[in-house]
Amino acid sequence: MRAEAICLASDEFVIDGRFRGTRSGPTLAIAHRVRGCRTELALLDGHRLAVRAQAPRRPDRRYVVDLRFVDEAPITRRTIAWNCWLASLSSATVAGLVAWLAASMHGHPEAWSAWLVSLGLFAIGLLAGAAALYRTHETMLLRSVHGQVTLAELTGGLGAARQAASFQAVLAQRTAAARAEMSQARQQYLRDELREHRRLFEDGVLSSDAYEAGKRRILQAHG
């Protein structure tokens, strides 16, 4: 706490979190229809990145991040629910075989039972397919440089990373330009990064755990 107070109090530099500005570059919107989440990124003048995140049962979040503290290399993760896809395909296949057997038993007393089994397996296949669609996704995480906390999370279906590739290239150029235009000594840069983390924590963007972890990494880098 003492180290944090020294960093936050020295060489005061105000970062206005309410600044919105005007768009000065491309925008990126990634959505996952099954999950019902959507995140939009927009580059603003003044070396800012506007973030708008929407998720089910959560209020929309809108905030701005200083580009100087955004890592140029986002983390991309792909999750494919192989077990659910396999379960869906297997259930559908067995349902088809049972339906064929039921059709060949036309007039037999057990035919209706076979049809019911087929319908049950088909329903299981549909549920497994829905679970597979929900759990299969690609996620891109924008993280801070030294704090390594998530500043924005974009989740979409397969192909989302490819969709974001051109925006990532521009984002990397803009973050490098932001740091070059506002060149600072390492210690001053770390102090400002800590202030940015503190602002995002007070605005409710970062959780308490994320802020504490990021603060610890920044103070360690500060030496």
PDB file of N, CA and C in Angstrom, residues 177-217:
ATOM      1  N   ALA A 177       2.409   4.373 -31.665  1.00  0.00           N
ATOM      2  CA  ALA A 177       2.424   5.820 -31.896  1.00  0.00           C
ATOM      3  C   ALA A 177       2.116   6.585 -30.616  1.00  0.00           C
ATOM      4  N   ALA A 178       1.192   6.057 -29.807  1.00  0.00           N
ATOM      5  CA  ALA A 178       0.833   6.718 -28.543  1.00  0.00           C
ATOM      6  C   ALA A 178       2.023   6.770 -27.605  1.00  0.00           C
ATOM      7  N   ARG A 179       2.756   5.665 -27.495  1.00  0.00           N
ATOM      8  CA  ARG A 179       3.910   5.656 -26.605  1.00  0.00           C
ATOM      9  C   ARG A 179       5.041   6.517 -27.145  1.00  0.00           C
ATOM     10  N   ALA A 180       5.185   6.565 -28.477  1.00  0.00           N
ATOM     11  CA  ALA A 180       6.248   7.388 -29.062  1.00  0.00           C
ATOM     12  C   ALA A 180       5.953   8.880 -28.897  1.00  0.00           C
ATOM     13  N   GLU A 181       4.698   9.263 -29.063  1.00  0.00           N
ATOM     14  CA  GLU A 181       4.342  10.682 -28.961  1.00  0.00           C
ATOM     15  C   GLU A 181       4.435  11.180 -27.530  1.00  0.00           C
ATOM     16  N   MET A 182       4.119  10.299 -26.575  1.00  0.00           N
ATOM     17  CA  MET A 182       4.179  10.679 -25.160  1.00  0.00           C
ATOM     18  C   MET A 182       5.303   9.891 -24.496  1.00  0.00           C
ATOM     19  N   SER A 183       6.497  10.008 -25.062  1.00  0.00           N
ATOM     20  CA  SER A 183       7.641   9.255 -24.577  1.00  0.00           C
ATOM     21  C   SER A 183       7.960   9.643 -23.134  1.00  0.00           C
ATOM     22  N   GLN A 184       8.210   8.617 -22.313  1.00  0.00           N
ATOM     23  CA  GLN A 184       8.479   8.830 -20.891  1.00  0.00           C
ATOM     24  C   GLN A 184       9.602   7.916 -20.420  1.00  0.00           C
ATOM     25  N   ALA A 185      10.205   8.313 -19.324  1.00  0.00           N
ATOM     26  CA  ALA A 185      11.145   7.418 -18.668  1.00  0.00           C
ATOM     27  C   ALA A 185      10.359   6.226 -18.122  1.00  0.00           C
ATOM     28  N   ARG A 186      11.035   5.109 -17.952  1.00  0.00           N
ATOM     29  CA  ARG A 186      10.374   3.874 -17.540  1.00  0.00           C
ATOM     30  C   ARG A 186       9.616   4.049 -16.227  1.00  0.00           C
ATOM     31  N   GLN A 187      10.219   4.691 -15.241  1.00  0.00           N
ATOM     32  CA  GLN A 187       9.567   4.836 -13.947  1.00  0.00           C
ATOM     33  C   GLN A 187       8.300   5.673 -14.052  1.00  0.00           C
ATOM     34  N   GLN A 188       8.352   6.751 -14.834  1.00  0.00           N
ATOM     35  CA  GLN A 188       7.167   7.578 -15.004  1.00  0.00           C
ATOM     36  C   GLN A 188       6.067   6.819 -15.743  1.00  0.00           C
ATOM     37  N   TYR A 189       6.454   6.040 -16.742  1.00  0.00           N
ATOM     38  CA  TYR A 189       5.496   5.242 -17.498  1.00  0.00           C
ATOM     39  C   TYR A 189       4.788   4.241 -16.579  1.00  0.00           C
ATOM     40  N   LEU A 190       5.552   3.592 -15.706  1.00  0.00           N
ATOM     41  CA  LEU A 190       4.961   2.622 -14.787  1.00  0.00           C
ATOM     42  C   LEU A 190       4.019   3.304 -13.800  1.00  0.00           C
ATOM     43  N   ARG A 191       4.380   4.508 -13.352  1.00  0.00           N
ATOM     44  CA  ARG A 191       3.489   5.226 -12.449  1.00  0.00           C
ATOM     45  C   ARG A 191       2.174   5.571 -13.144  1.00  0.00           C
ATOM     46  N   ASP A 192       2.265   6.004 -14.400  1.00  0.00           N
ATOM     47  CA  ASP A 192       1.044   6.342 -15.132  1.00  0.00           C
ATOM     48  C   ASP A 192       0.208   5.098 -15.435  1.00  0.00           C
ATOM     49  N   GLU A 193       0.881   3.978 -15.688  1.00  0.00           N
ATOM     50  CA  GLU A 193       0.140   2.736 -15.921  1.00  0.00           C
ATOM     51  C   GLU A 193      -0.610   2.321 -14.652  1.00  0.00           C
ATOM     52  N   LEU A 194       0.023   2.514 -13.499  1.00  0.00           N
ATOM     53  CA  LEU A 194      -0.643   2.196 -12.250  1.00  0.00           C
ATOM     54  C   LEU A 194      -1.846   3.102 -12.037  1.00  0.00           C
ATOM     55  N   ARG A 195      -1.712   4.384 -12.379  1.00  0.00           N
ATOM     56  CA  ARG A 195      -2.847   5.302 -12.261  1.00  0.00           C
ATOM     57  C   ARG A 195      -3.992   4.890 -13.181  1.00  0.00           C
ATOM     58  N   GLU A 196      -3.637   4.431 -14.379  1.00  0.00           N
ATOM     59  CA  GLU A 196      -4.670   3.976 -15.308  1.00  0.00           C
ATOM     60  C   GLU A 196      -5.406   2.763 -14.742  1.00  0.00           C
ATOM     61  N   HIS A 197      -4.671   1.847 -14.138  1.00  0.00           N
ATOM     62  CA  HIS A 197      -5.296   0.690 -13.505  1.00  0.00           C
ATOM     63  C   HIS A 197      -6.205   1.134 -12.360  1.00  0.00           C
ATOM     64  N   ARG A 198      -5.735   2.090 -11.589  1.00  0.00           N
ATOM     65  CA  ARG A 198      -6.538   2.581 -10.479  1.00  0.00           C
ATOM     66  C   ARG A 198      -7.828   3.223 -10.973  1.00  0.00           C
ATOM     67  N   ARG A 199      -7.738   3.988 -12.047  1.00  0.00           N
ATOM     68  CA  ARG A 199      -8.933   4.638 -12.606  1.00  0.00           C
ATOM     69  C   ARG A 199      -9.929   3.595 -13.083  1.00  0.00           C
ATOM     70  N   LEU A 200      -9.454   2.570 -13.788  1.00  0.00           N
ATOM     71  CA  LEU A 200     -10.343   1.531 -14.292  1.00  0.00           C
ATOM     72  C   LEU A 200     -10.958   0.732 -13.149  1.00  0.00           C
ATOM     73  N   PHE A 201     -10.211   0.548 -12.090  1.00  0.00           N
ATOM     74  CA  PHE A 201     -10.752  -0.137 -10.908  1.00  0.00           C
ATOM     75  C   PHE A 201     -11.860   0.701 -10.268  1.00  0.00           C
ATOM     76  N   GLU A 202     -11.623   1.997 -10.109  1.00  0.00           N
ATOM     77  CA  GLU A 202     -12.631   2.869  -9.495  1.00  0.00           C
ATOM     78  C   GLU A 202     -13.867   3.014 -10.375  1.00  0.00           C
ATOM     79  N   ASP A 203     -13.688   2.866 -11.707  1.00  0.00           N
ATOM     80  CA  ASP A 203     -14.833   2.942 -12.624  1.00  0.00           C
ATOM     81  C   ASP A 203     -15.570   1.623 -12.740  1.00  0.00           C
ATOM     82  N   GLY A 204     -15.092   0.584 -12.059  1.00  0.00           N
ATOM     83  CA  GLY A 204     -15.764  -0.697 -12.087  1.00  0.00           C
ATOM     84  C   GLY A 204     -15.388  -1.582 -13.256  1.00  0.00           C
ATOM     85  N   VAL A 205     -14.376  -1.203 -14.027  1.00  0.00           N
ATOM     86  CA  VAL A 205     -13.944  -2.022 -15.164  1.00  0.00           C
ATOM     87  C   VAL A 205     -13.122  -3.204 -14.680  1.00  0.00           C
ATOM     88  N   LEU A 206     -12.219  -2.973 -13.736  1.00  0.00           N
ATOM     89  CA  LEU A 206     -11.392  -4.027 -13.167  1.00  0.00           C
ATOM     90  C   LEU A 206     -11.963  -4.462 -11.820  1.00  0.00           C
ATOM     91  N   SER A 207     -11.952  -5.754 -11.594  1.00  0.00           N
ATOM     92  CA  SER A 207     -12.364  -6.272 -10.285  1.00  0.00           C
ATOM     93  C   SER A 207     -11.259  -5.994  -9.277  1.00  0.00           C
ATOM     94  N   SER A 208     -11.586  -6.178  -8.013  1.00  0.00           N
ATOM     95  CA  SER A 208     -10.592  -5.953  -6.961  1.00  0.00           C
ATOM     96  C   SER A 208      -9.417  -6.908  -7.110  1.00  0.00           C
ATOM     97  N   ASP A 209      -9.714  -8.180  -7.414  1.00  0.00           N
ATOM     98  CA  ASP A 209      -8.639  -9.170  -7.569  1.00  0.00           C
ATOM     99  C   ASP A 209      -7.749  -8.834  -8.757  1.00  0.00           C
ATOM    100  N   ALA A 210      -8.364  -8.438  -9.877  1.00  0.00           N
ATOM    101  CA  ALA A 210      -7.589  -8.099 -11.067  1.00  0.00           C
ATOM    102  C   ALA A 210      -6.709  -6.880 -10.802  1.00  0.00           C
ATOM    103  N   TYR A 211      -7.275  -5.894 -10.121  1.00  0.00           N
ATOM    104  CA  TYR A 211      -6.507  -4.687  -9.828  1.00  0.00           C
ATOM    105  C   TYR A 211      -5.320  -4.999  -8.917  1.00  0.00           C
ATOM    106  N   GLU A 212      -5.536  -5.793  -7.886  1.00  0.00           N
ATOM    107  CA  GLU A 212      -4.460  -6.118  -6.960  1.00  0.00           C
ATOM    108  C   GLU A 212      -3.357  -6.907  -7.674  1.00  0.00           C
ATOM    109  N   ALA A 213      -3.752  -7.845  -8.541  1.00  0.00           N
ATOM    110  CA  ALA A 213      -2.748  -8.615  -9.279  1.00  0.00           C
ATOM    111  C   ALA A 213      -1.971  -7.717 -10.231  1.00  0.00           C
ATOM    112  N   GLY A 214      -2.673  -6.829 -10.950  1.00  0.00           N
ATOM    113  CA  GLY A 214      -1.998  -5.911 -11.858  1.00  0.00           C
ATOM    114  C   GLY A 214      -1.091  -4.952 -11.115  1.00  0.00           C
ATOM    115  N   LYS A 215      -1.557  -4.434  -9.992  1.00  0.00           N
ATOM    116  CA  LYS A 215      -0.750  -3.514  -9.183  1.00  0.00           C
ATOM    117  C   LYS A 215       0.533  -4.195  -8.721  1.00  0.00           C
ATOM    118  N   ARG A 216       0.411  -5.443  -8.292  1.00  0.00           N
ATOM    119  CA  ARG A 216       1.587  -6.169  -7.812  1.00  0.00           C
ATOM    120  C   ARG A 216       2.625  -6.322  -8.930  1.00  0.00           C
ATOM    121  N   ARG A 217       2.165  -6.635 -10.129  1.00  0.00           N
ATOM    122  CA  ARG A 217       3.110  -6.809 -11.246  1.00  0.00           C
ATOM    123  C   ARG A 217       3.772  -5.477 -11.609  1.00  0.00           C
TER     124      ARG A 217
END
